C-alpha cells in the first residue's frame, strides 16, 4: 500500500477538489469561453469535495450574526418537473450562450431533466437551459411498485462537474414502450446542456461470478434491477459510479464501474459480491470518497460476506457485503483493504448493515506519539461510530473488531446520512437524535459529544453542511424531512440554534424530501424539494 503524502489541510482539500489544485486565480475556459474566477468557490461534487467533508470554507456573506428569522429566510423557488433527489451543484461566473455571464445552479430531477438556473435570481425568470435525457419514445423508470423512490425514477445520484472539461456528468435511467430499461451516462456542456464526448453511452457490464443474476459463469448488470443512488465521483479523469438496487428487489449484487471523463468509454468494472447476493451500494444518497493518493472509499449494504479468509485476510470467494472498502482507482480496479464488523453476518441477516451511511475522510492528523494518521469515519444502522485507519482498515476478525477506534452508545438511532467535518470536529445527526459534535484531539474522536442541539431529527436524520469563512463564522446547516424545515446552528455552540424555517409563520415553508442536504454557496442556501429547489438567503 502506498503511504499518503503529508499536506496541509488547505493543500489537501485543493488537491482533491480541483483538477489543477488551488494555485491559480482563474479557472479554465468553459466550452471555449473566457475563464472565470477560481473554482474554489464552486460546488462541483457531493458535499463540496472528494473527502466528503461537507464544508464550504469560502462563505463570506452568511454568518451567525445575520442568519436569523429577521434577516434571513426563503427568497423563492426554482420550479422543476420532478423530484430533486440529487444535490444541486453551483458554478460561479459561467459565460452562458443565452444569458451572458451568470452564477449557475445545476439541478437534476427524477423526470430525467437537467436544468441550469441563474443562481442569483431566486426562482425568477426562465432557466438558462433545460434538457431532457429521455430517448425517443421513452419515459423515466416506473417505481417497481415500491415507494422508496416514487412515482418515477430518473436521475437520483448527484452529478459531478468538471470545469476544465466544461461538462456536468449525469447518470439517468429510462424505460421504453416495450418495457425495456436503460441506464446511460451523459456529459452535458455547462453553458448549453448539449451532449458532449459522443454521449450518451449505455451502461452495460458483466463480471466473472456465480452470484445473483449470473449466467454462464458471469454476473450480469441488468439495468432495470439497479439504482444509481450514491453521488458520482471524479478522480484522475475518471467518473466513478456505484450501484444498489431499488427497494432491495433482487436479484442484485455490488457493482462499481468507471468511465473516461474524455470519451465516456467504460474504463473498469468491479463486482464486490460476485459469488453471492445483495451488497448494494446506496449510502442514503451520499457518495464515495477519494483521497489525494487515488484511493476510493465507500460502504456496502447488507449482503454476502465470506467469513473464511485467504492468507491476506480477504474473503475467499471475493464477497464483501457490509464492508467499508478501499479500492485502487487504477485499471483494473481492485479491493486493496476493507473493514467489516465481527458480527457482520448477523447484521446483514437482520438488515442492520452500516451501508446506510456514507463515508467521511478526515484531514491528516498527528496522534499522541507524533505519528501522522489518515482516518475515515462511517456509521450505519447499528449506530456505532467506526473510525478507521485508511492505511490499515482492520479487515474481519470474528472475535473482535480490530480497528483504530469504535464509539458505541453515543448515537440515539441509526445513521441514514453521513457525518461532516469542520475545524477539528465531526458532526452527526442520526435518526431520532440531536445534532452532535465530536471534537478530535491527538487524532482521536471524543468518546462522547461535547455539544449537541436541543432539536432532534426524525427519520432519516440529516447530513449536515457547514459554511464558514475559513475557520470563522461556522454554521452547521441541516434539513429535516418530516415537517420540511431548514435549520442553522452555531458550529461552536450547537445549543444556539440560529434559524428554523418552521418558526416563521409559513413565510419560509417548503415541501419535504428524503435524504436532502442543503447546499451553501455565495450567500445562498439551496434545498431540493419534490418539485423545486427552494432558495434561502438574506432578506431584501
PDB file of C-alpha atoms in Angstrom, residues 63-230:
ATOM      1  CA  UNK A  63     -22.618  34.417   9.484  1.00  0.00           C
ATOM      2  CA  UNK A  64     -24.085  33.709  12.937  1.00  0.00           C
ATOM      3  CA  UNK A  65     -24.739  37.448  13.183  1.00  0.00           C
ATOM      4  CA  UNK A  66     -27.148  37.639  10.247  1.00  0.00           C
ATOM      5  CA  UNK A  67     -28.645  34.155   9.968  1.00  0.00           C
ATOM      6  CA  UNK A  68     -31.824  34.650  11.986  1.00  0.00           C
ATOM      7  CA  UNK A  69     -35.535  34.830  11.235  1.00  0.00           C
ATOM      8  CA  UNK A  70     -35.443  38.626  10.974  1.00  0.00           C
ATOM      9  CA  UNK A  71     -32.649  38.948   8.426  1.00  0.00           C
ATOM     10  CA  UNK A  72     -32.650  35.543   6.726  1.00  0.00           C
ATOM     11  CA  UNK A  73     -35.366  33.481   5.027  1.00  0.00           C
ATOM     12  CA  UNK A  74     -36.760  31.965   1.846  1.00  0.00           C
ATOM     13  CA  UNK A  75     -36.291  34.091  -1.244  1.00  0.00           C
ATOM     14  CA  UNK A  76     -38.113  31.921  -3.767  1.00  0.00           C
ATOM     15  CA  UNK A  77     -38.110  28.561  -5.525  1.00  0.00           C
ATOM     16  CA  UNK A  78     -36.849  27.268  -8.851  1.00  0.00           C
ATOM     17  CA  UNK A  79     -39.717  25.176 -10.251  1.00  0.00           C
ATOM     18  CA  UNK A  80     -38.744  21.882 -11.945  1.00  0.00           C
ATOM     19  CA  UNK A  81     -40.565  18.883 -13.429  1.00  0.00           C
ATOM     20  CA  UNK A  82     -39.813  16.181 -10.855  1.00  0.00           C
ATOM     21  CA  UNK A  83     -38.293  15.316  -7.502  1.00  0.00           C
ATOM     22  CA  UNK A  84     -34.875  16.764  -6.740  1.00  0.00           C
ATOM     23  CA  UNK A  85     -33.184  13.838  -5.010  1.00  0.00           C
ATOM     24  CA  UNK A  86     -29.713  14.751  -6.281  1.00  0.00           C
ATOM     25  CA  UNK A  87     -27.829  17.556  -4.562  1.00  0.00           C
ATOM     26  CA  UNK A  88     -27.788  20.736  -6.713  1.00  0.00           C
ATOM     27  CA  UNK A  89     -24.370  21.952  -7.894  1.00  0.00           C
ATOM     28  CA  UNK A  90     -23.097  25.510  -8.282  1.00  0.00           C
ATOM     29  CA  UNK A  91     -20.622  27.337 -10.535  1.00  0.00           C
ATOM     30  CA  UNK A  92     -19.629  30.965 -10.265  1.00  0.00           C
ATOM     31  CA  UNK A  93     -19.306  33.201 -13.336  1.00  0.00           C
ATOM     32  CA  UNK A  94     -20.378  30.905 -16.136  1.00  0.00           C
ATOM     33  CA  UNK A  95     -20.316  32.509 -19.585  1.00  0.00           C
ATOM     34  CA  UNK A  96     -23.613  31.155 -20.880  1.00  0.00           C
ATOM     35  CA  UNK A  97     -24.664  31.144 -24.511  1.00  0.00           C
ATOM     36  CA  UNK A  98     -28.112  32.651 -23.931  1.00  0.00           C
ATOM     37  CA  UNK A  99     -27.986  34.907 -20.857  1.00  0.00           C
ATOM     38  CA  UNK A 100     -24.415  36.150 -20.604  1.00  0.00           C
ATOM     39  CA  UNK A 101     -22.259  35.688 -17.509  1.00  0.00           C
ATOM     40  CA  UNK A 102     -24.151  34.099 -14.602  1.00  0.00           C
ATOM     41  CA  UNK A 103     -23.596  32.237 -11.395  1.00  0.00           C
ATOM     42  CA  UNK A 104     -25.246  28.949 -12.311  1.00  0.00           C
ATOM     43  CA  UNK A 105     -27.163  26.383 -10.270  1.00  0.00           C
ATOM     44  CA  UNK A 106     -27.402  22.915 -11.857  1.00  0.00           C
ATOM     45  CA  UNK A 107     -30.395  20.776 -10.898  1.00  0.00           C
ATOM     46  CA  UNK A 108     -31.231  17.178 -11.916  1.00  0.00           C
ATOM     47  CA  UNK A 109     -34.685  15.636 -11.479  1.00  0.00           C
ATOM     48  CA  UNK A 110     -36.310  12.224 -11.280  1.00  0.00           C
ATOM     49  CA  UNK A 111     -38.141  13.166 -14.508  1.00  0.00           C
ATOM     50  CA  UNK A 112     -34.786  12.774 -16.298  1.00  0.00           C
ATOM     51  CA  UNK A 113     -34.292  16.504 -16.779  1.00  0.00           C
ATOM     52  CA  UNK A 114     -31.286  18.701 -16.059  1.00  0.00           C
ATOM     53  CA  UNK A 115     -31.579  22.464 -15.589  1.00  0.00           C
ATOM     54  CA  UNK A 116     -29.139  25.341 -15.353  1.00  0.00           C
ATOM     55  CA  UNK A 117     -30.574  28.338 -13.494  1.00  0.00           C
ATOM     56  CA  UNK A 118     -29.338  31.817 -12.749  1.00  0.00           C
ATOM     57  CA  UNK A 119     -28.408  31.060  -9.138  1.00  0.00           C
ATOM     58  CA  UNK A 120     -28.988  34.664  -8.067  1.00  0.00           C
ATOM     59  CA  UNK A 121     -32.498  35.035  -9.498  1.00  0.00           C
ATOM     60  CA  UNK A 122     -34.226  33.238  -6.576  1.00  0.00           C
ATOM     61  CA  UNK A 123     -36.579  31.445  -8.952  1.00  0.00           C
ATOM     62  CA  UNK A 124     -37.483  34.361 -11.203  1.00  0.00           C
ATOM     63  CA  UNK A 125     -37.203  34.033 -14.977  1.00  0.00           C
ATOM     64  CA  UNK A 126     -36.604  31.128 -17.319  1.00  0.00           C
ATOM     65  CA  UNK A 127     -33.767  28.656 -16.818  1.00  0.00           C
ATOM     66  CA  UNK A 128     -30.523  29.291 -18.662  1.00  0.00           C
ATOM     67  CA  UNK A 129     -31.144  25.920 -20.270  1.00  0.00           C
ATOM     68  CA  UNK A 130     -33.089  22.746 -19.716  1.00  0.00           C
ATOM     69  CA  UNK A 131     -32.547  19.370 -21.366  1.00  0.00           C
ATOM     70  CA  UNK A 132     -34.341  16.028 -21.199  1.00  0.00           C
ATOM     71  CA  UNK A 133     -32.184  12.908 -21.084  1.00  0.00           C
ATOM     72  CA  UNK A 134     -35.000  10.661 -22.323  1.00  0.00           C
ATOM     73  CA  UNK A 135     -34.608   8.860 -25.623  1.00  0.00           C
ATOM     74  CA  UNK A 136     -37.310   8.951 -28.280  1.00  0.00           C
ATOM     75  CA  UNK A 137     -40.428   7.151 -27.014  1.00  0.00           C
ATOM     76  CA  UNK A 138     -39.006   6.789 -23.505  1.00  0.00           C
ATOM     77  CA  UNK A 139     -40.204   7.781 -20.065  1.00  0.00           C
ATOM     78  CA  UNK A 140     -38.499   7.743 -16.669  1.00  0.00           C
ATOM     79  CA  UNK A 141     -38.445   4.349 -14.990  1.00  0.00           C
ATOM     80  CA  UNK A 142     -41.512   3.320 -13.015  1.00  0.00           C
ATOM     81  CA  UNK A 143     -41.110   2.807  -9.282  1.00  0.00           C
ATOM     82  CA  UNK A 144     -41.407  -1.024  -9.484  1.00  0.00           C
ATOM     83  CA  UNK A 145     -44.292  -0.919  -7.031  1.00  0.00           C
ATOM     84  CA  UNK A 146     -42.174   0.450  -4.174  1.00  0.00           C
ATOM     85  CA  UNK A 147     -42.271   3.872  -2.569  1.00  0.00           C
ATOM     86  CA  UNK A 148     -38.551   4.264  -1.909  1.00  0.00           C
ATOM     87  CA  UNK A 149     -38.203   6.481  -4.999  1.00  0.00           C
ATOM     88  CA  UNK A 150     -41.636   7.269  -6.390  1.00  0.00           C
ATOM     89  CA  UNK A 151     -43.605   7.912  -8.596  1.00  0.00           C
ATOM     90  CA  UNK A 152     -40.781   7.753 -11.147  1.00  0.00           C
ATOM     91  CA  UNK A 153     -37.050   7.162 -11.251  1.00  0.00           C
ATOM     92  CA  UNK A 154     -34.822   9.225 -13.499  1.00  0.00           C
ATOM     93  CA  UNK A 155     -31.735  10.958 -12.095  1.00  0.00           C
ATOM     94  CA  UNK A 156     -31.241  10.032  -8.459  1.00  0.00           C
ATOM     95  CA  UNK A 157     -27.500  10.424  -7.898  1.00  0.00           C
ATOM     96  CA  UNK A 158     -25.722  13.744  -7.510  1.00  0.00           C
ATOM     97  CA  UNK A 159     -23.880  14.585 -10.751  1.00  0.00           C
ATOM     98  CA  UNK A 160     -20.285  15.824 -10.846  1.00  0.00           C
ATOM     99  CA  UNK A 161     -18.888  18.850 -12.687  1.00  0.00           C
ATOM    100  CA  UNK A 162     -15.505  19.090 -14.382  1.00  0.00           C
ATOM    101  CA  UNK A 163     -14.953  22.768 -15.073  1.00  0.00           C
ATOM    102  CA  UNK A 164     -11.778  22.053 -17.053  1.00  0.00           C
ATOM    103  CA  UNK A 165     -13.644  19.840 -19.492  1.00  0.00           C
ATOM    104  CA  UNK A 166     -16.716  22.100 -19.453  1.00  0.00           C
ATOM    105  CA  UNK A 167     -19.021  19.216 -18.537  1.00  0.00           C
ATOM    106  CA  UNK A 168     -21.509  18.018 -15.968  1.00  0.00           C
ATOM    107  CA  UNK A 169     -21.667  14.196 -15.790  1.00  0.00           C
ATOM    108  CA  UNK A 170     -25.029  12.584 -15.080  1.00  0.00           C
ATOM    109  CA  UNK A 171     -26.379   9.012 -14.867  1.00  0.00           C
ATOM    110  CA  UNK A 172     -30.033   8.603 -15.890  1.00  0.00           C
ATOM    111  CA  UNK A 173     -32.394   5.619 -16.081  1.00  0.00           C
ATOM    112  CA  UNK A 174     -35.328   5.395 -18.503  1.00  0.00           C
ATOM    113  CA  UNK A 175     -37.827   2.942 -19.966  1.00  0.00           C
ATOM    114  CA  UNK A 176     -39.262   2.498 -23.449  1.00  0.00           C
ATOM    115  CA  UNK A 177     -42.754   1.482 -24.533  1.00  0.00           C
ATOM    116  CA  UNK A 178     -41.751  -2.185 -24.666  1.00  0.00           C
ATOM    117  CA  UNK A 179     -40.778  -2.213 -21.001  1.00  0.00           C
ATOM    118  CA  UNK A 180     -37.020  -2.200 -21.650  1.00  0.00           C
ATOM    119  CA  UNK A 181     -34.903  -0.252 -19.158  1.00  0.00           C
ATOM    120  CA  UNK A 182     -31.773   1.776 -19.932  1.00  0.00           C
ATOM    121  CA  UNK A 183     -29.033   3.212 -17.736  1.00  0.00           C
ATOM    122  CA  UNK A 184     -26.934   5.833 -19.524  1.00  0.00           C
ATOM    123  CA  UNK A 185     -24.062   8.145 -18.628  1.00  0.00           C
ATOM    124  CA  UNK A 186     -24.167  11.650 -20.092  1.00  0.00           C
ATOM    125  CA  UNK A 187     -21.735  14.552 -20.296  1.00  0.00           C
ATOM    126  CA  UNK A 188     -23.566  17.849 -20.809  1.00  0.00           C
ATOM    127  CA  UNK A 189     -21.983  21.164 -21.748  1.00  0.00           C
ATOM    128  CA  UNK A 190     -22.050  23.588 -18.852  1.00  0.00           C
ATOM    129  CA  UNK A 191     -23.097  26.553 -20.983  1.00  0.00           C
ATOM    130  CA  UNK A 192     -25.679  24.910 -23.277  1.00  0.00           C
ATOM    131  CA  UNK A 193     -26.652  21.483 -21.907  1.00  0.00           C
ATOM    132  CA  UNK A 194     -25.655  19.838 -25.191  1.00  0.00           C
ATOM    133  CA  UNK A 195     -24.318  16.270 -25.149  1.00  0.00           C
ATOM    134  CA  UNK A 196     -20.521  16.094 -25.238  1.00  0.00           C
ATOM    135  CA  UNK A 197     -17.880  13.442 -25.991  1.00  0.00           C
ATOM    136  CA  UNK A 198     -20.107  11.300 -28.181  1.00  0.00           C
ATOM    137  CA  UNK A 199     -22.580  10.715 -25.370  1.00  0.00           C
ATOM    138  CA  UNK A 200     -24.722   9.393 -24.025  1.00  0.00           C
ATOM    139  CA  UNK A 201     -23.251   5.927 -23.527  1.00  0.00           C
ATOM    140  CA  UNK A 202     -25.368   2.977 -22.406  1.00  0.00           C
ATOM    141  CA  UNK A 203     -24.173   1.259 -19.232  1.00  0.00           C
ATOM    142  CA  UNK A 204     -23.595  -2.484 -19.638  1.00  0.00           C
ATOM    143  CA  UNK A 205     -21.386  -4.854 -17.666  1.00  0.00           C
ATOM    144  CA  UNK A 206     -20.585  -8.442 -16.783  1.00  0.00           C
ATOM    145  CA  UNK A 207     -18.112  -9.843 -14.289  1.00  0.00           C
ATOM    146  CA  UNK A 208     -16.850 -13.367 -13.525  1.00  0.00           C
ATOM    147  CA  UNK A 209     -19.008 -14.932 -10.842  1.00  0.00           C
ATOM    148  CA  UNK A 210     -21.858 -17.256  -9.996  1.00  0.00           C
ATOM    149  CA  UNK A 211     -23.830 -14.899  -7.762  1.00  0.00           C
ATOM    150  CA  UNK A 212     -27.323 -13.477  -8.037  1.00  0.00           C
ATOM    151  CA  UNK A 213     -28.316 -12.762 -11.609  1.00  0.00           C
ATOM    152  CA  UNK A 214     -25.432 -14.768 -13.063  1.00  0.00           C
ATOM    153  CA  UNK A 215     -25.436 -16.527 -16.398  1.00  0.00           C
ATOM    154  CA  UNK A 216     -22.751 -18.729 -17.908  1.00  0.00           C
ATOM    155  CA  UNK A 217     -20.228 -18.032 -15.172  1.00  0.00           C
ATOM    156  CA  UNK A 218     -20.738 -14.255 -15.124  1.00  0.00           C
ATOM    157  CA  UNK A 219     -22.889 -11.932 -13.081  1.00  0.00           C
ATOM    158  CA  UNK A 220     -24.695  -9.598 -15.455  1.00  0.00           C
ATOM    159  CA  UNK A 221     -25.712  -5.981 -14.954  1.00  0.00           C
ATOM    160  CA  UNK A 222     -29.460  -5.742 -15.666  1.00  0.00           C
ATOM    161  CA  UNK A 223     -30.360  -2.022 -15.881  1.00  0.00           C
ATOM    162  CA  UNK A 224     -33.903  -2.333 -14.521  1.00  0.00           C
ATOM    163  CA  UNK A 225     -32.640  -4.001 -11.344  1.00  0.00           C
ATOM    164  CA  UNK A 226     -30.221  -1.274 -10.319  1.00  0.00           C
ATOM    165  CA  UNK A 227     -30.375   2.249  -8.942  1.00  0.00           C
ATOM    166  CA  UNK A 228     -27.505   4.707  -9.165  1.00  0.00           C
ATOM    167  CA  UNK A 229     -28.222   6.267  -5.760  1.00  0.00           C
ATOM    168  CA  UNK A 230     -24.807   7.405  -4.473  1.00  0.00           C
TER     169      UNK A 230
END
